[in-house]
Tab-separated table of C-alpha atoms in Angstrom:
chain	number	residue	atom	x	y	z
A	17	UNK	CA	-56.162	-72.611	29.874
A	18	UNK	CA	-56.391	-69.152	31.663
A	19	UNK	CA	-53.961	-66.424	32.182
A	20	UNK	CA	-52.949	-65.866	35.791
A	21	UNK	CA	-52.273	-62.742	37.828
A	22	UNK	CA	-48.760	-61.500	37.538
A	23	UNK	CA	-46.646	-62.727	40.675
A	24	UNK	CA	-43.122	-63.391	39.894
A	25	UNK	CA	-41.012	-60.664	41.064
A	26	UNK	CA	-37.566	-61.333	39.784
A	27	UNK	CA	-36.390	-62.755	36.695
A	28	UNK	CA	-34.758	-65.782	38.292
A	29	UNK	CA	-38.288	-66.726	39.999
A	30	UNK	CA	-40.639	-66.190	36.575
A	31	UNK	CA	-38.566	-68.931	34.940
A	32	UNK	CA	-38.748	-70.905	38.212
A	33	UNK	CA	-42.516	-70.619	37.650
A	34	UNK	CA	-42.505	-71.145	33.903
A	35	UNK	CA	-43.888	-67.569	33.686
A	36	UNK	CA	-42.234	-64.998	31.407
A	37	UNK	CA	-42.852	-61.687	32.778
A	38	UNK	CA	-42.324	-60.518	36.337
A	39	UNK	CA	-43.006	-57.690	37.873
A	40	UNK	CA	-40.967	-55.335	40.606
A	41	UNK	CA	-43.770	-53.627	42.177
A	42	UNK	CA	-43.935	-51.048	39.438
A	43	UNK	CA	-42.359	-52.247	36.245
A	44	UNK	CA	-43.201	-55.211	34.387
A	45	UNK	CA	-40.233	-57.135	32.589
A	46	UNK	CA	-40.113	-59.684	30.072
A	47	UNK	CA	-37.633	-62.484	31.318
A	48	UNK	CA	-33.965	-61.207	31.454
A	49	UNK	CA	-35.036	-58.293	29.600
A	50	UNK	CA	-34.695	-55.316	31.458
A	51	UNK	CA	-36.489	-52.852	29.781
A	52	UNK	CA	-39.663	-52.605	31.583
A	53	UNK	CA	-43.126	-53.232	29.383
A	54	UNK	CA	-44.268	-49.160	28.296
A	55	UNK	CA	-47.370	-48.440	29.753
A	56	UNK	CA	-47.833	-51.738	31.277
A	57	UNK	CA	-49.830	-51.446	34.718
A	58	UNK	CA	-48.070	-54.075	36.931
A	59	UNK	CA	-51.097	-53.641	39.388
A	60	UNK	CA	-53.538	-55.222	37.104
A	61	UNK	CA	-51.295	-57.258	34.757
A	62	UNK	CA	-52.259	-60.743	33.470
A	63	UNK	CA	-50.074	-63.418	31.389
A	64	UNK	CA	-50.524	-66.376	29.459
A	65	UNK	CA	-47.125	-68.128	28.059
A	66	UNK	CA	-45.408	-65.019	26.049
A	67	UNK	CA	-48.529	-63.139	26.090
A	68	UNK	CA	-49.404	-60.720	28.943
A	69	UNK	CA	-52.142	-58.065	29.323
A	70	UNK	CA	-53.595	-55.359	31.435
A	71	UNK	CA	-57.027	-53.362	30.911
A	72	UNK	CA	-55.648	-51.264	27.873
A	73	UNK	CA	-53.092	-53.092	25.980
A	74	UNK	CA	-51.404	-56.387	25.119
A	75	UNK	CA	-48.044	-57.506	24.696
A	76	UNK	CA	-45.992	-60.027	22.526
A	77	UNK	CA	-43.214	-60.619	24.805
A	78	UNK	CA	-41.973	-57.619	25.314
A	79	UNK	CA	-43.465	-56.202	22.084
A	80	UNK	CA	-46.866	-53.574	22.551
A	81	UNK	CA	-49.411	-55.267	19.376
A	82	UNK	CA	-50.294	-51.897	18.723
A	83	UNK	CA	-54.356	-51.367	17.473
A	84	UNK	CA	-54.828	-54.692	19.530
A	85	UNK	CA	-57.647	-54.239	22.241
A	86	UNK	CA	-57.433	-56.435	25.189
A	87	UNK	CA	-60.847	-56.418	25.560
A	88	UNK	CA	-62.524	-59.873	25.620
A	89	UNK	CA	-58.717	-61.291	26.076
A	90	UNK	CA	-59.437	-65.384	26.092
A	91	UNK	CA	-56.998	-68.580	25.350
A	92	UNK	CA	-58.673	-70.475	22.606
A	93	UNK	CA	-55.900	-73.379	22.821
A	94	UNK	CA	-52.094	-73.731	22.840
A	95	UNK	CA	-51.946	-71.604	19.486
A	96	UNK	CA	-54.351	-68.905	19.329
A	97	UNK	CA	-55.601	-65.773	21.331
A	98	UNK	CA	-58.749	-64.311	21.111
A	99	UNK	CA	-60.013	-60.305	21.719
A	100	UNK	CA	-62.956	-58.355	20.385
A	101	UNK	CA	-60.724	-57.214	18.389
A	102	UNK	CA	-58.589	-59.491	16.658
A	103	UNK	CA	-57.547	-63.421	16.654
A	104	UNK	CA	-53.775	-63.705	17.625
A	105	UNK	CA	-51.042	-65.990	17.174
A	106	UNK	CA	-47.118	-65.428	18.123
A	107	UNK	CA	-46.592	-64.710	14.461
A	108	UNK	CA	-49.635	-62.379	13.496
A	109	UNK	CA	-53.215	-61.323	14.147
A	110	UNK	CA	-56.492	-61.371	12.356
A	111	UNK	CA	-58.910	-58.496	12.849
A	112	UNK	CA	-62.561	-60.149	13.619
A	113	UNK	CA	-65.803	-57.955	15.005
A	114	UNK	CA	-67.661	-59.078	17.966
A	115	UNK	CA	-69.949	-60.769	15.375
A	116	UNK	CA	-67.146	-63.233	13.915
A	117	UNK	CA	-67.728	-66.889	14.358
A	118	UNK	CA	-64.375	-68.348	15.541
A	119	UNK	CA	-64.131	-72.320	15.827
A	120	UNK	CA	-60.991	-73.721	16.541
A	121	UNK	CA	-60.312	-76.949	14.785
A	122	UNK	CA	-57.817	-78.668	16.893
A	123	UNK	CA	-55.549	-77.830	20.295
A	124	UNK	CA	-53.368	-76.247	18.869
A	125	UNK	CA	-50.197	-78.505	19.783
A	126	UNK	CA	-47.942	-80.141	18.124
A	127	UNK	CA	-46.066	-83.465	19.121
A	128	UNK	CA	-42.847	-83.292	17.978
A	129	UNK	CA	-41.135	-82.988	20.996
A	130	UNK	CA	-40.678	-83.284	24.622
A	131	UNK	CA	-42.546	-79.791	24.647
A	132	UNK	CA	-45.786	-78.924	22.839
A	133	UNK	CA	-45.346	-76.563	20.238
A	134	UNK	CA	-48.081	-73.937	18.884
A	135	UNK	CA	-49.192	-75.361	15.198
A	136	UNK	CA	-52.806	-75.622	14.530
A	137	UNK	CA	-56.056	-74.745	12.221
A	138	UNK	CA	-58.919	-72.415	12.829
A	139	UNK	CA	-62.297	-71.283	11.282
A	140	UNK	CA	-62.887	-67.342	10.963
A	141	UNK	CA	-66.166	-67.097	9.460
A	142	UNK	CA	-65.644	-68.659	6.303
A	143	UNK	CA	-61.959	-68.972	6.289
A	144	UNK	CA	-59.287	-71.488	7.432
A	145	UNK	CA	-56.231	-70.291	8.877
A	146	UNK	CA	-52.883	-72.232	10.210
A	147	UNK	CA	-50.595	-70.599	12.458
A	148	UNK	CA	-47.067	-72.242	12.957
A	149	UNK	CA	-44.557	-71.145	15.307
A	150	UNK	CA	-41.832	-70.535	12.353
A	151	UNK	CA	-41.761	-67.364	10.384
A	152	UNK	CA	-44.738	-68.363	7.844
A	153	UNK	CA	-46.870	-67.529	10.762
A	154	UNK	CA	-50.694	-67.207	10.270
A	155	UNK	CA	-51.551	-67.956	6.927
A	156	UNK	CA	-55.102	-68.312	4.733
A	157	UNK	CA	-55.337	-71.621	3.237
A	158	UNK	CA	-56.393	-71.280	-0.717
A	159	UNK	CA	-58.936	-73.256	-2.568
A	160	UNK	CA	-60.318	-74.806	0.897
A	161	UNK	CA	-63.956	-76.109	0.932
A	162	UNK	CA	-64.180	-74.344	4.453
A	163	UNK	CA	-67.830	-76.641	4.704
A	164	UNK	CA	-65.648	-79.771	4.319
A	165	UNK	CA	-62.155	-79.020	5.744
A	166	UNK	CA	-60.844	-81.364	9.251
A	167	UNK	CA	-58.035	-80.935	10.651
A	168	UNK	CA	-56.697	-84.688	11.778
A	169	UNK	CA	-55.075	-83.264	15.429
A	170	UNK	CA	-51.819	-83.710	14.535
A	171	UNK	CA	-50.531	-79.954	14.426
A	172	UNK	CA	-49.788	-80.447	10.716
A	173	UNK	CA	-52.320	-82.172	8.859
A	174	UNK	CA	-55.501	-81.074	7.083
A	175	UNK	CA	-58.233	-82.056	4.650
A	176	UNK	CA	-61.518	-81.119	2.656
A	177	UNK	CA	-63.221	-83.010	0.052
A	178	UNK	CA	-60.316	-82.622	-2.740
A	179	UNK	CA	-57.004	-81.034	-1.204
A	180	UNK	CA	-54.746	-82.258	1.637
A	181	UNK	CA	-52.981	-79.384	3.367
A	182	UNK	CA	-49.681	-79.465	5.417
A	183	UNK	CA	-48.783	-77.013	7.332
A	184	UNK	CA	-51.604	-74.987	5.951
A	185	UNK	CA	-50.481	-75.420	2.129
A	186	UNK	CA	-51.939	-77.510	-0.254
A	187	UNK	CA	-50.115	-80.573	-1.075
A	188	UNK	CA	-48.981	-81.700	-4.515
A	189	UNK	CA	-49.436	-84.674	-5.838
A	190	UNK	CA	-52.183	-85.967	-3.137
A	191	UNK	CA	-55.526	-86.605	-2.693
A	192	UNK	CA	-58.410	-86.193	0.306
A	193	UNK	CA	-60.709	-88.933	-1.872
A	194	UNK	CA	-58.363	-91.817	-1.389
A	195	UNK	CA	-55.916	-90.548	1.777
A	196	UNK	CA	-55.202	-93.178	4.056
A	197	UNK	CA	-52.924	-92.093	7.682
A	198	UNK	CA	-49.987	-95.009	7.601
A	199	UNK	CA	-51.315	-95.818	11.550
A	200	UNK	CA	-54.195	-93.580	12.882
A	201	UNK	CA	-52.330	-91.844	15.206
A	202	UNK	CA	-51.541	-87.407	15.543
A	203	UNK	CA	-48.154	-88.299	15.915
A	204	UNK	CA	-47.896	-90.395	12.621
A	205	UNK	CA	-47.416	-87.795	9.674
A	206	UNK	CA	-47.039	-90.482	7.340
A	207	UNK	CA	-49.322	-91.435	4.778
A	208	UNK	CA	-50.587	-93.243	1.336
A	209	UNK	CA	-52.843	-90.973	-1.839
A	210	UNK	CA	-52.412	-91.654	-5.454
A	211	UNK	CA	-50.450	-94.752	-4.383
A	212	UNK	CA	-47.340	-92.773	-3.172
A	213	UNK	CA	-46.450	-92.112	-0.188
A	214	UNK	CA	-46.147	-89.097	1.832
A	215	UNK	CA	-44.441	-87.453	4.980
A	216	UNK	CA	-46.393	-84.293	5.640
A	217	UNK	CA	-45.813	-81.543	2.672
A	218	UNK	CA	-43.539	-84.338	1.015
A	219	UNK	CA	-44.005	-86.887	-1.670
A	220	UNK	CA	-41.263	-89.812	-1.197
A	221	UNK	CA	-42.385	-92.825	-3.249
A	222	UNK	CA	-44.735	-95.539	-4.714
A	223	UNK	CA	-45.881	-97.629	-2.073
A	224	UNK	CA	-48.551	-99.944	-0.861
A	225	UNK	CA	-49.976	-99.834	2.934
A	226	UNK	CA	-48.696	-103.561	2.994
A	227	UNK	CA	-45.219	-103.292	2.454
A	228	UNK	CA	-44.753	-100.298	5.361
A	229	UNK	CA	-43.438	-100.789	8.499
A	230	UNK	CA	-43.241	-98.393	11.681
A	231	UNK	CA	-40.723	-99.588	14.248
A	232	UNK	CA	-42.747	-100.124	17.619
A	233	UNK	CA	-39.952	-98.340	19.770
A	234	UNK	CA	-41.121	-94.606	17.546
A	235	UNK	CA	-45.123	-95.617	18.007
A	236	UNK	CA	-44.327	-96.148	22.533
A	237	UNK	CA	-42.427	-92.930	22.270
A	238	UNK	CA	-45.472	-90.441	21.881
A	239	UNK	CA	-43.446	-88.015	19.990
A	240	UNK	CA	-43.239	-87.254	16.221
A	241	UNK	CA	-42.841	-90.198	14.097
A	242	UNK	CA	-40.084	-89.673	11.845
A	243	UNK	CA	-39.392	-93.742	10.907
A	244	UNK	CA	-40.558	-96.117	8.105
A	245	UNK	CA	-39.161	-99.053	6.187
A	246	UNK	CA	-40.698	-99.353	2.917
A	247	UNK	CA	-39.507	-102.639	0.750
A	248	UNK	CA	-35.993	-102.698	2.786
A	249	UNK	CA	-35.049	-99.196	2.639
A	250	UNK	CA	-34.696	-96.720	5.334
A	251	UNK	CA	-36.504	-93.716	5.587
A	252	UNK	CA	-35.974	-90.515	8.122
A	253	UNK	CA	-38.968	-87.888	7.638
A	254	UNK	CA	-38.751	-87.519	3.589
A	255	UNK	CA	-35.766	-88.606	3.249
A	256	UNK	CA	-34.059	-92.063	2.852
A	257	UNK	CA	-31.121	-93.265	4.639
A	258	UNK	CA	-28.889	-95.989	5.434
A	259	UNK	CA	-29.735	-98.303	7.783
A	260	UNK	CA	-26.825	-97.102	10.729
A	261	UNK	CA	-28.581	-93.655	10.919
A	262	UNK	CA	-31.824	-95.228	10.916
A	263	UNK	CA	-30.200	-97.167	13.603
A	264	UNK	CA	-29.769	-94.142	15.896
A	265	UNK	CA	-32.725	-92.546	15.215
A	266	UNK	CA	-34.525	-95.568	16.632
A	267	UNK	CA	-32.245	-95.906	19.637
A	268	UNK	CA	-33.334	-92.126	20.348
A	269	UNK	CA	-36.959	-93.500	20.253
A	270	UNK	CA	-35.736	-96.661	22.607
A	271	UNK	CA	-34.589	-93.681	24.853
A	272	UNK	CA	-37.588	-91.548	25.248
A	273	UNK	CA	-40.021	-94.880	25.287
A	274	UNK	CA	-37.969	-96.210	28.289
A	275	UNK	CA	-37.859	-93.104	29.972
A	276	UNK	CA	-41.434	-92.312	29.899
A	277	UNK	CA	-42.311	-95.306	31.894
A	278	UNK	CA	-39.704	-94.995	34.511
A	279	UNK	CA	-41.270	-91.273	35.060
């Protein structure tokens, strides 16, 4: 993942292009926005998703990130931005030196949709951060054994030795020693500790690995798996429901499955 020279010159073309700034020869615009980017050099102007860049500063859409140097600007993965000067995220920034080891622990991505969207974990030093594209943003996890913490690729999902995290917070009520993923998949956000089971940052129930079920139709789609049956009920994410909304949930899976292999 690189950024690319700015060459979009109308608004109407960048989202042709899947770019989101454009440039008229002297300005530089953020999509339909018509305020031009202050200070922005369209001459030597770079972009990367809602990111863009010239030899000076960096922008946030069409936002300056003021103390920000672009200096050393490089796409770590589909959540996080690195400078000399800072790590950055589309929710916040972390100021590093040149002398700051940064290790990404995943892409970046999460599956949830027909889009990927920015979630992810990273190592500063001897911290762990999670950036998601809500408002929580970029967050420290506390308590973390940094030497022992994974992140299990899913976008959501973390571990060290004692805690499991989701969504960068420590979960309640589960356990790293005895965690167990429903199916090993990063789109499966189900799974068993303390012999309950979980959906990401949510307890639901007692349950046993044997009596769960995961329709095949939400496993072909590739996309967030938000079904289970559990002893004959019905569950949605967290939550349980009756078996007609179940029902078109898993005709929305049918759906996407069928239309991925006509593609």
């Amino acid at each position: 993942m690189e950024a690319i020279k700015l060459n979009c010159h109308s608004a109407i073309e960048s989202e042709d292009n899947n770019c989101h700034f454009w440039t008229d020869g002297k300005f530089v615009y953020y999509e339909r926005n018509n305020i031009p980017l202050k200070g922005a050099s369209a001459d030597n102007m770079l972009c990367w998703g809602n990111f863009a860049y010239d030899d000076k500063r960096v922008f946030l859409q069409n936002k300056l990130l003021r103390g920000v140097s672009s200096s050393g600007f490089m796409v770590l993965n589909h959540s996080f931005i690195k400078t000399d000067s800072h790590i950055i995220t589309e929710n916040g920034c972390v100021r590093i030196s040149k002398d700051s080891i940064i290790q990404t622990l995943d892409d970046g991505a999460w599956y949830g949709s027909s889009e990927l969207a920015s979630y992810g974990y990273i190592k500063i030093n001897d911290s762990i951060w999670y950036h998601a594209h809500w408002n929580d943003g970029l967050t420290q996890l506390t308590s973390v054994n940094v030497k022992h913490f994974i992140s299990l690729q899913d976008g959501v999902l973390g571990i060290d030795d004692e805690r499991v995290y989701a969504y960068g917070k420590i979960v309640a009520g589960a356990s790293a020693k005895d965690f167990r993923k429903v199916i090993d998949s990063i789109y499966c956000g189900y799974y068993i500790s303390n012999g309950k089971l979980f959906f990401e940052g949510h307890k639901i129930r007692k349950a046993s690995i044997e009596l769960i079920q995961i329709p095949k139709e939400a496993i072909k789609a590739k996309r967030n798996i938000r079904l289970l049956i559990c002893e004959n009920r019905y569950y949605v994410g967290e939550n349980e429901v009756s078996y007609e909304i179940f029902g078109k949930w898993l005709n929305n899976y049918k759906e996407i499955a069928n239309k991925q292999q006509t593609d």
